[in-house]
mmCIF file of C-alpha atoms in Angstrom:
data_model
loop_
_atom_site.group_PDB
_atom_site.id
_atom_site.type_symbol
_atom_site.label_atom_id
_atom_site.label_comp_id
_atom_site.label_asym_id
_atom_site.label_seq_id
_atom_site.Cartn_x
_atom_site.Cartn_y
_atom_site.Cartn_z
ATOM 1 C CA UNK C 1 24.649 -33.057 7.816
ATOM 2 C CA UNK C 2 24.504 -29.412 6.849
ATOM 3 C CA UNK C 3 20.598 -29.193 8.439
ATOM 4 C CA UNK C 4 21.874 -30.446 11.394
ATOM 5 C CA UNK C 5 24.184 -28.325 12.536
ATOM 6 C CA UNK C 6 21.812 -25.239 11.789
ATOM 7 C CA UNK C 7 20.297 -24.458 14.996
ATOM 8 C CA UNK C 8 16.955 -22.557 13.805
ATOM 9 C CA UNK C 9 16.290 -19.309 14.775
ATOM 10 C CA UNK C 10 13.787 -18.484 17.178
ATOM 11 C CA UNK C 11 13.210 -14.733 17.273
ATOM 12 C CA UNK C 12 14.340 -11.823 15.407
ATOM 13 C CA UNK C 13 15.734 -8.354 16.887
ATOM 14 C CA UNK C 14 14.747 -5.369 14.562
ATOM 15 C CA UNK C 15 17.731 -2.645 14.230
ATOM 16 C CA UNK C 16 14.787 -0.092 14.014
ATOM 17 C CA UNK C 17 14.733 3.322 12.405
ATOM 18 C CA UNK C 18 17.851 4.603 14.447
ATOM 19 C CA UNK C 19 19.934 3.524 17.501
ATOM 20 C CA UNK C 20 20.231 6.557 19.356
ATOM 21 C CA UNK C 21 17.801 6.949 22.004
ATOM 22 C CA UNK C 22 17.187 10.584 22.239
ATOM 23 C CA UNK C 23 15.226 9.880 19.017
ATOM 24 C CA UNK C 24 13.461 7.244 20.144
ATOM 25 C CA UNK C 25 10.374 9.310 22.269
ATOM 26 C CA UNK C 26 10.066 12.136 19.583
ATOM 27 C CA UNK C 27 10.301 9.365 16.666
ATOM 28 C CA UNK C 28 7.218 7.388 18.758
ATOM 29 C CA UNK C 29 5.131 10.472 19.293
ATOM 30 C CA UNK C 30 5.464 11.406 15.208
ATOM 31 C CA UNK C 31 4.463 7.812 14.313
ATOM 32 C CA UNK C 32 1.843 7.432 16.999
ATOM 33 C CA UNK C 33 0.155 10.672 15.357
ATOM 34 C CA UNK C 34 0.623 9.552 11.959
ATOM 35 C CA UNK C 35 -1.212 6.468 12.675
ATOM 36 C CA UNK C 36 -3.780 7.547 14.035
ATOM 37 C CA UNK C 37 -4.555 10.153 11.490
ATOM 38 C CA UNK C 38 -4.081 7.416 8.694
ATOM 39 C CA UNK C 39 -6.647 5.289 10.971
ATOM 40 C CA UNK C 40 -9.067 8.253 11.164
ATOM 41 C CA UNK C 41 -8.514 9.058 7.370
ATOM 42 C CA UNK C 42 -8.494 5.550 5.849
ATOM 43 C CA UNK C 43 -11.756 4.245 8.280
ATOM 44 C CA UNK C 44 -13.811 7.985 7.801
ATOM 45 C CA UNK C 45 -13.622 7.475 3.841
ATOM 46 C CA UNK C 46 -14.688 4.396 4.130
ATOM 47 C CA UNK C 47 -17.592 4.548 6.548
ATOM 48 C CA UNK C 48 -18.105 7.890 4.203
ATOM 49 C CA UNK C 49 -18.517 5.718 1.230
ATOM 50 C CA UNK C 50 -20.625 2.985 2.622
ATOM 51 C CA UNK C 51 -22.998 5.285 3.809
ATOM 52 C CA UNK C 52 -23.502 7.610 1.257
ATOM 53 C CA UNK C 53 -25.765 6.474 -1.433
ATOM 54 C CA UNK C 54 -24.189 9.319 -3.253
ATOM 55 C CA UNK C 55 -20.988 8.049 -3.520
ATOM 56 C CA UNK C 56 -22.124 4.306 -4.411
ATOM 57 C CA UNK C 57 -20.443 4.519 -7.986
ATOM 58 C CA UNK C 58 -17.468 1.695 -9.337
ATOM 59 C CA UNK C 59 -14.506 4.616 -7.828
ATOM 60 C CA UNK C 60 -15.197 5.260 -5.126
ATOM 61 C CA UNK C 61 -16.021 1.488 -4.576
ATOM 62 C CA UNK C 62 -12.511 0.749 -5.414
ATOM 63 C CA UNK C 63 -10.965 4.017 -3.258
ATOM 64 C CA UNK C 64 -12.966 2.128 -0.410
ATOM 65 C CA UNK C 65 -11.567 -1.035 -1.415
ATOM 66 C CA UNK C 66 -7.876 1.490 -1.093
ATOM 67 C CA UNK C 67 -8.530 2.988 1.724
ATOM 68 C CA UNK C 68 -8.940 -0.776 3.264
ATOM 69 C CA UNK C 69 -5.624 -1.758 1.847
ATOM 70 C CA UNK C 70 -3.919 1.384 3.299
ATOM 71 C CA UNK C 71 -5.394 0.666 6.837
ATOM 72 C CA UNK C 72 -4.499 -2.275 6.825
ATOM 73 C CA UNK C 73 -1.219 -1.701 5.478
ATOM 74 C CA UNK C 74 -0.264 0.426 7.959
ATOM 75 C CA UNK C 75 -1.672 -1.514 10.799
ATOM 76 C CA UNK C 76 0.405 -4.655 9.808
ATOM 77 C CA UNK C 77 4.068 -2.392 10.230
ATOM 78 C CA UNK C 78 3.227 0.581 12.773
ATOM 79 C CA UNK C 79 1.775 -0.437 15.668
ATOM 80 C CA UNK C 80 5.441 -3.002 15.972
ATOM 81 C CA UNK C 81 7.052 -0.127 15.193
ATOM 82 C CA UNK C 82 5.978 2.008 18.072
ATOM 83 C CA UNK C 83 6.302 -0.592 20.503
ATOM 84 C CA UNK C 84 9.840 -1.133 19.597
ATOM 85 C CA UNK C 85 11.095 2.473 19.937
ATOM 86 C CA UNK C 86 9.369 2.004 23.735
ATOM 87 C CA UNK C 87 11.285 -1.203 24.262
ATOM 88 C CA UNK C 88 14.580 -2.045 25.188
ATOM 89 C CA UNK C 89 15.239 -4.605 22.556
ATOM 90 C CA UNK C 90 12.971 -4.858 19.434
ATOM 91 C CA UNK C 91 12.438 -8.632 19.380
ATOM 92 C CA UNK C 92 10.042 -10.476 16.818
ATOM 93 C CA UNK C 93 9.793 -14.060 17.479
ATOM 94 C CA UNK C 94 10.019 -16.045 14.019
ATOM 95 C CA UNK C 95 6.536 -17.031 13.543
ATOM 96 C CA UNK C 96 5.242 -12.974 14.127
ATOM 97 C CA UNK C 97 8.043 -12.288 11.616
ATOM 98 C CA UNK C 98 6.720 -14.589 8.952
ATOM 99 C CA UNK C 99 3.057 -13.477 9.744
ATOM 100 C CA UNK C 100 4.300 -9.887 9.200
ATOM 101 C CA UNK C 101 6.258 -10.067 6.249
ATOM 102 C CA UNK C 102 3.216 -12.085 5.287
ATOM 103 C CA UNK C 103 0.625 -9.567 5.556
ATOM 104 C CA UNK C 104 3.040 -6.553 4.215
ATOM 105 C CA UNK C 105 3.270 -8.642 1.061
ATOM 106 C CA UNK C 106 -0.256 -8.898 0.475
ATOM 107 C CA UNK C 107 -1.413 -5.566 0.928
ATOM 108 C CA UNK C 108 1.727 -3.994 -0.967
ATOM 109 C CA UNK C 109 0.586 -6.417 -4.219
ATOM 110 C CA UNK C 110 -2.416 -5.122 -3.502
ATOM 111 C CA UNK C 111 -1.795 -1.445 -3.776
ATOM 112 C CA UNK C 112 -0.318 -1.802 -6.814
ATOM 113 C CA UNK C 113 -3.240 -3.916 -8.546
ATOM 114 C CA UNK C 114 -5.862 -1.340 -6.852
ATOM 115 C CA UNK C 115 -4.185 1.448 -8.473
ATOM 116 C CA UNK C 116 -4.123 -0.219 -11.912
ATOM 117 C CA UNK C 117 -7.911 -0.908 -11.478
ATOM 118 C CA UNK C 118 -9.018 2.605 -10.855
ATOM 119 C CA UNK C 119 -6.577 3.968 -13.277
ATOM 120 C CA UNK C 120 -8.771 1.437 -16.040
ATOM 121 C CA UNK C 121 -11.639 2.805 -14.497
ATOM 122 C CA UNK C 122 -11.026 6.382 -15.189
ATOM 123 C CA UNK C 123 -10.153 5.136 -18.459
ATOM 124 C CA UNK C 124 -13.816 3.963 -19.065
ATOM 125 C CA UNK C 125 -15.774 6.683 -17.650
ATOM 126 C CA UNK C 126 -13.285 9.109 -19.717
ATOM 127 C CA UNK C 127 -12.958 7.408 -23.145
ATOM 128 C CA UNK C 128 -16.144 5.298 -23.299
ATOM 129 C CA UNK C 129 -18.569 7.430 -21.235
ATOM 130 C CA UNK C 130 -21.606 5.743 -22.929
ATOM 131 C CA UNK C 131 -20.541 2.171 -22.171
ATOM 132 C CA UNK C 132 -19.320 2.835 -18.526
ATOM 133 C CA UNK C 133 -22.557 1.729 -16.511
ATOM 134 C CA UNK C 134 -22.052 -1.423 -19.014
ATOM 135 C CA UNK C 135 -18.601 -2.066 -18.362
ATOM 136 C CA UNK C 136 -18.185 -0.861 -15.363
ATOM 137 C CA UNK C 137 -21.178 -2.595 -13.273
ATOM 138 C CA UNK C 138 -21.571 -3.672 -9.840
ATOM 139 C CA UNK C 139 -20.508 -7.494 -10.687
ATOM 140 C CA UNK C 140 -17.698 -5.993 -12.961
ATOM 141 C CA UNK C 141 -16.311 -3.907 -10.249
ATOM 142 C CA UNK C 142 -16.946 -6.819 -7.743
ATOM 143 C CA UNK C 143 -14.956 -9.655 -9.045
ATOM 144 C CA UNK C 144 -12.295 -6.833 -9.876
ATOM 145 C CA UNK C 145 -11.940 -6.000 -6.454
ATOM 146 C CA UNK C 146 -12.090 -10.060 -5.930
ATOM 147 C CA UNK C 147 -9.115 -10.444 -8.384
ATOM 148 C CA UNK C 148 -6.917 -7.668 -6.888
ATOM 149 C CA UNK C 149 -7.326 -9.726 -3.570
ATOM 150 C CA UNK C 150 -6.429 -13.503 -5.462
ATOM 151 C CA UNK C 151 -3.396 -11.857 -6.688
ATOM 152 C CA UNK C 152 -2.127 -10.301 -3.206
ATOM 153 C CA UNK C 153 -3.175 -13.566 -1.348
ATOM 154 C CA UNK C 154 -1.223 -15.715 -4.268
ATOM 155 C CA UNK C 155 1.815 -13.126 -3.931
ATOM 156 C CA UNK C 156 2.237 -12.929 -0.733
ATOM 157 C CA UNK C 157 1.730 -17.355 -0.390
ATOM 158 C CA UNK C 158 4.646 -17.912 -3.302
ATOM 159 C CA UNK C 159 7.056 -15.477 -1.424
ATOM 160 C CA UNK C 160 6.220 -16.709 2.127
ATOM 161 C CA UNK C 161 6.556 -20.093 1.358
ATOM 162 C CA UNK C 162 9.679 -19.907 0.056
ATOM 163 C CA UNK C 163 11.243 -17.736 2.546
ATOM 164 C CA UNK C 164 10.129 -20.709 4.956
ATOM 165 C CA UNK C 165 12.709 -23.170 4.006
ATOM 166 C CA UNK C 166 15.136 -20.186 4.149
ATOM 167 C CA UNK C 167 17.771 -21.581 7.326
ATOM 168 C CA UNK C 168 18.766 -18.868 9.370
ATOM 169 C CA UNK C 169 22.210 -19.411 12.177
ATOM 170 C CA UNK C 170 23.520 -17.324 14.574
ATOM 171 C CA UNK C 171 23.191 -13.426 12.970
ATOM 172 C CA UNK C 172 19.395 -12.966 13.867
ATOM 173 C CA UNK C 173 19.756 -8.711 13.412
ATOM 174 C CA UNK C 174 16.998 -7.565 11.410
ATOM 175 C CA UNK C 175 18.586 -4.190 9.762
ATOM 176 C CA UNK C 176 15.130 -2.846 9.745
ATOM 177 C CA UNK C 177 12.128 -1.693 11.574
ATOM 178 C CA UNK C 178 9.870 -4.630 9.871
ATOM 179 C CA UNK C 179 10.162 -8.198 8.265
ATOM 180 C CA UNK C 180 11.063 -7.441 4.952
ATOM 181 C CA UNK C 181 12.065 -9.541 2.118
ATOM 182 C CA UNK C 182 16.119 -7.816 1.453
ATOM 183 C CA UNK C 183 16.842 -7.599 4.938
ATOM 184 C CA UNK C 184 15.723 -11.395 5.723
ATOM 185 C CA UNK C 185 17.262 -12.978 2.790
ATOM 186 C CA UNK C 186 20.613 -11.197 3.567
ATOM 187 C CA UNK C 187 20.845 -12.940 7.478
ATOM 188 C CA UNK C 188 20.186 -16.310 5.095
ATOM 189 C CA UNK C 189 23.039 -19.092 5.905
ATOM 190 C CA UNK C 190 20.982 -21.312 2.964
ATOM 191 C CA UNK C 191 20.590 -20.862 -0.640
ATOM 192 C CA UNK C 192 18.070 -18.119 -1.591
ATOM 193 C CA UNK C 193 18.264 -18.365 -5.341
ATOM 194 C CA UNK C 194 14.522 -19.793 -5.680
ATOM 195 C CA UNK C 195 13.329 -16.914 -3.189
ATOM 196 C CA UNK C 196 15.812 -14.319 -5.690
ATOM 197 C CA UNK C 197 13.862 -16.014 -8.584
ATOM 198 C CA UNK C 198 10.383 -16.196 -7.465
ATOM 199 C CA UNK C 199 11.028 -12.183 -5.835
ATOM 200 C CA UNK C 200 11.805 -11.338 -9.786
ATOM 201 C CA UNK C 201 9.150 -13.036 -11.666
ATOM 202 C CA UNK C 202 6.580 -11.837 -9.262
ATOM 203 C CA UNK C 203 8.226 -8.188 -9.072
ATOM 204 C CA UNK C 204 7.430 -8.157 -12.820
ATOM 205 C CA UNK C 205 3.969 -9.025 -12.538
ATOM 206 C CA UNK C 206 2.864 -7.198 -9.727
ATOM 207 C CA UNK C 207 4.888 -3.682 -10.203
ATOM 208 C CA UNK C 208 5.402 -4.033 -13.925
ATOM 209 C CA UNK C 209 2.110 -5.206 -14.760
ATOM 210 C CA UNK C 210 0.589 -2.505 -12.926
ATOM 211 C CA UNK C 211 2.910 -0.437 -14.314
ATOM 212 C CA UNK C 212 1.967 -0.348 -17.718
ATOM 213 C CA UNK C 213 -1.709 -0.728 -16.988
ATOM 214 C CA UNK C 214 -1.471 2.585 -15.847
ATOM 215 C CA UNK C 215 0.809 4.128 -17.792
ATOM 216 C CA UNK C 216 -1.517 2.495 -20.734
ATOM 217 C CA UNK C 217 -4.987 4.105 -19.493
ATOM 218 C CA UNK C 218 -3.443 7.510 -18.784
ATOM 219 C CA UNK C 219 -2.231 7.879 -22.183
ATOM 220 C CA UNK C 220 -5.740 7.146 -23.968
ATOM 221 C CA UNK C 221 -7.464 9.321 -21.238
ATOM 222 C CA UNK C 222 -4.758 12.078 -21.872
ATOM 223 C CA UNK C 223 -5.622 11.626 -25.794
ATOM 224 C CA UNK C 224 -8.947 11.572 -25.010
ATOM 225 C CA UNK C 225 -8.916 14.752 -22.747
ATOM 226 C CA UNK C 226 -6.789 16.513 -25.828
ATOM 227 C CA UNK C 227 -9.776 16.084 -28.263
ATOM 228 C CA UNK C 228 -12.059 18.038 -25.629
ATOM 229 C CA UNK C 229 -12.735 21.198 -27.143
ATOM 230 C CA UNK C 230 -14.089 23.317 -24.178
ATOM 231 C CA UNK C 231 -11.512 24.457 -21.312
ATOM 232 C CA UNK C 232 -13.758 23.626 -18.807
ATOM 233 C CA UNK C 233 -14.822 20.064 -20.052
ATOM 234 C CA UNK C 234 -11.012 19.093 -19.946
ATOM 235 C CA UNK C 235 -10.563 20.694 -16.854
ATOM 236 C CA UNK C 236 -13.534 18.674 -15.762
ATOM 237 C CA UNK C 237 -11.907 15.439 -17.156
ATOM 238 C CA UNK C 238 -8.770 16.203 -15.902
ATOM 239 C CA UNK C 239 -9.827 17.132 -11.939
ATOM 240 C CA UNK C 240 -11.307 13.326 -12.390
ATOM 241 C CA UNK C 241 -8.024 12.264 -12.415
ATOM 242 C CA UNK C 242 -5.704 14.529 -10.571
ATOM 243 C CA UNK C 243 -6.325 12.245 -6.957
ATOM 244 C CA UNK C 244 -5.446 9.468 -8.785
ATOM 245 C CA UNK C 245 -2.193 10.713 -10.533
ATOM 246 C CA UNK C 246 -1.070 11.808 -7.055
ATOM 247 C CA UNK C 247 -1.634 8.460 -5.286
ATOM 248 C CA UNK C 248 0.105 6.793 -8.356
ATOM 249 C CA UNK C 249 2.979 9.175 -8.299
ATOM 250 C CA UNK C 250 3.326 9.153 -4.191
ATOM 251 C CA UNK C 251 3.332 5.614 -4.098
ATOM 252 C CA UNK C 252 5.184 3.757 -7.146
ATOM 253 C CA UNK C 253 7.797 7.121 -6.949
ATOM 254 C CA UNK C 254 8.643 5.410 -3.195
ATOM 255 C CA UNK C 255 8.878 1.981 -4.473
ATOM 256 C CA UNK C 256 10.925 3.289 -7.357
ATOM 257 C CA UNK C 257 13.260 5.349 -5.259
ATOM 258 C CA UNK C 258 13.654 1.899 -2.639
ATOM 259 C CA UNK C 259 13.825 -0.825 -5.528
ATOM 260 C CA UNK C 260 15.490 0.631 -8.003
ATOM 261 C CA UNK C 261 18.488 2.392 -6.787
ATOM 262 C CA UNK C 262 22.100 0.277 -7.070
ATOM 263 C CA UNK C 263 22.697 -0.877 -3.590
ATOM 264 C CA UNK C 264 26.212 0.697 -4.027
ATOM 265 C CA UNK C 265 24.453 4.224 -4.247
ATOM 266 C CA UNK C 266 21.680 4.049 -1.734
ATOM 267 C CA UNK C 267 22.379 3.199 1.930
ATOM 268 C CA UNK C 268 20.230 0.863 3.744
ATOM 269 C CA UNK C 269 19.192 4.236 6.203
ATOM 270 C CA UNK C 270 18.000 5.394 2.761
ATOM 271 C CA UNK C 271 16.101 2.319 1.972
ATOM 272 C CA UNK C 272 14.678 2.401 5.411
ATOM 273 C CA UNK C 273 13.469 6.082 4.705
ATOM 274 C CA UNK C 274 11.631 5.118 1.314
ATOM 275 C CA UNK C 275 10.156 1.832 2.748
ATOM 276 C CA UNK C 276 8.739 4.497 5.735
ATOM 277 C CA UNK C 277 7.437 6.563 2.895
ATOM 278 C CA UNK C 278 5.544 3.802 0.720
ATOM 279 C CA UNK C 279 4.552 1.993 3.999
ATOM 280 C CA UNK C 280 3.401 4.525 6.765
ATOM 281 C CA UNK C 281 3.470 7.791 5.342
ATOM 282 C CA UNK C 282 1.365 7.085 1.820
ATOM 283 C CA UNK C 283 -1.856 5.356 3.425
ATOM 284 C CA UNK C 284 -1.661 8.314 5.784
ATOM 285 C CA UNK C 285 -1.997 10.818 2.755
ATOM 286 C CA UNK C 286 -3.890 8.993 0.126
ATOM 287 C CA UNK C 287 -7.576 9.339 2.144
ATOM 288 C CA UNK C 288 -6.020 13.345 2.875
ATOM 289 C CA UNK C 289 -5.699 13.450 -0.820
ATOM 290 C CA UNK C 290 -8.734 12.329 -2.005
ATOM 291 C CA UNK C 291 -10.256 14.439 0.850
ATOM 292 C CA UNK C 292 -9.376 17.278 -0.715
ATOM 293 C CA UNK C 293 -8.896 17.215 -4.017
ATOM 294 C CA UNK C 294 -12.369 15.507 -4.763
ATOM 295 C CA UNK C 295 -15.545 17.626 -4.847
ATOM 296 C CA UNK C 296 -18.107 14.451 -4.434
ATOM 297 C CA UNK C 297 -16.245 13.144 -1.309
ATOM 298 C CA UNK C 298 -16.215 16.981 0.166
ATOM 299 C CA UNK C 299 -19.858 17.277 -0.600
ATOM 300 C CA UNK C 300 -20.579 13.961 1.091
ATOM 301 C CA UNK C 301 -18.161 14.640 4.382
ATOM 302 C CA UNK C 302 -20.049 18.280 4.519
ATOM 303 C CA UNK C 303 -23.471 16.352 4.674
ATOM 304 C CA UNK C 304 -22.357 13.889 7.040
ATOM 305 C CA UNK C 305 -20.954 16.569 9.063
ATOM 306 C CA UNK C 306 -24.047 18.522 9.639
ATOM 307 C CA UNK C 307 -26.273 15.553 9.865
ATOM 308 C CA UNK C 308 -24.273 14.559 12.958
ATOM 309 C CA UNK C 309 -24.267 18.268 14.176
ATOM 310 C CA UNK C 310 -27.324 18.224 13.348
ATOM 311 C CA UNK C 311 -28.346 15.248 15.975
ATOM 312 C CA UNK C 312 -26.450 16.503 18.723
ATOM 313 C CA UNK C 313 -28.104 19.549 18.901
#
């Protein structure tokens, strides 16, 4: 009797960033340019990689396999985004909402499994240099890369799945700019404690897992780096590292600072900043960041650089 007098919910209207609507052009014109530098960063490192024989080694491999993630990351929230601050109502129909929150979940359990894997890398080439062509081969790295995408795919199924026998009634006001899981499971009218469940046990293994993967590696390679008696071989070891730490640190500090705040300290306007941070903002800067802090990859963009120079002329 309940099911039937739940009339199902068709579409979805996104609150959005902000409501005021002198915000809305200069808030469309950041993002717009933020996107497209994240498309130019994320796509150059990877056509960069592929086409450098140079740069055909098990990391950069995986920051390929990154930069992927980050693209597509950011392709799955911004371009919605930017047509809703053009648009008088932001409306999602249900099945584009699903899809979404679909595809945000796969890449975000991604991210974090990506991470862990080139944190283990540097691990290898740091504390077992002999044994990293060994360990660290092209089948190795391959069904790594393979497993990173299992888990995101399995991730994002179990929490999809579940929030598809969620019933929604008459609120249909999305309080942010994307299909997340908080913001959907709070417009529920239906029990979500399997969704609250399977959102914990999968939290644990895709953010905690991670977690201590990295946390894990970085400790051996800092032990490792400590033992190093010349300044400039740990400096050496270190500048390995340094993108890495940064990508960590920019994005599990923006899940942290969205996940793991008491809802009765954080705001959901501060939520929605942090989820623009981790989601739009990071795969902007992590190509940037390995751009620049990473003497291979500026070698390799120099080269490419005058070779096409070199064929217009």
């Amino acid at each position: 009797m309940l099911q039937g007098n739940l009339s199902r919910v068709t579409e979805f209207i996104l609150a959005g960033l902000t409501e005021k609507p002198e915000l809305q052009l200069p808030l469309f014109l950041l993002f717009l340019g933020i996107y497209v530098v994240t498309v130019v960063g994320n796509l150059g490192m990877i056509i960069l990689i592929l086409f450098n024989s140079q740069l055909h080694t098990p990391m950069y491999y995986f920051l390929c396999s990154l930069s992927f993630v980050d693209l597509c990351q950011s392709t799955v929230i911004t371009p919605k985004m930017l047509e809703n601050f053009l648009a008088m109502q932001n409306i999602i129909s249900y099945h584009e909402c699903m899809t979404q929150f679909y595809f945000f979940a796969s890449f975000a359990i991604a991210e974090c499994h990506m991470l862990a894997v080139m944190a283990y890398d540097r691990y290898v080439a740091i504390c077992n240099p002999l044994l990293y062509n060994v360990v660290m081969s092209y089948q190795v790295c391959s069904w790594m890369i393979f497993g990173v995408y299992c888990m995101a795919l399995f991730g994002a199924t179990a929490h999809t799945v579940c929030m598809l026998r969620v019933h929604f009634c008459k609120n249909n006001v999305i309080n942010h700019y994307f299909c997340d899981l908080s913001p959907l499971l709070q417009l529920s009218c239906s029990d979500t404690f399997t969704n609250e469940v399977v959102a914990l046990s999968l939290s644990i293994f895709n953010i905690f897992i991670p977690t201590l993967t990295i946390l894990s590696s970085y400790i051996f390679i800092i032990a490792s780096i400590l033992r190093i008696k010349s300044t400039e071989g740990r400096s050496k070891a270190f500048s390995t590292c340094s993108s890495h730490i940064s990508a960590v640190a920019l994005f599990f500090g923006s899940l942290a600072f969205m996940y793991l705040q008491p809802s009765s300290v954080s705001s959901m306007d501060q939520r929605k900043v942090s989820s623009v941070f981790y989601t739009i903002v990071v795969p902007m800067l992590n190509p940037l960041i390995y751009s620049l802090r990473n003497k291979d990859v500026k070698v390799a963009q120099n080269k490419f650089l005058e070779r096409i120079f070199c064929y217009d002329v």
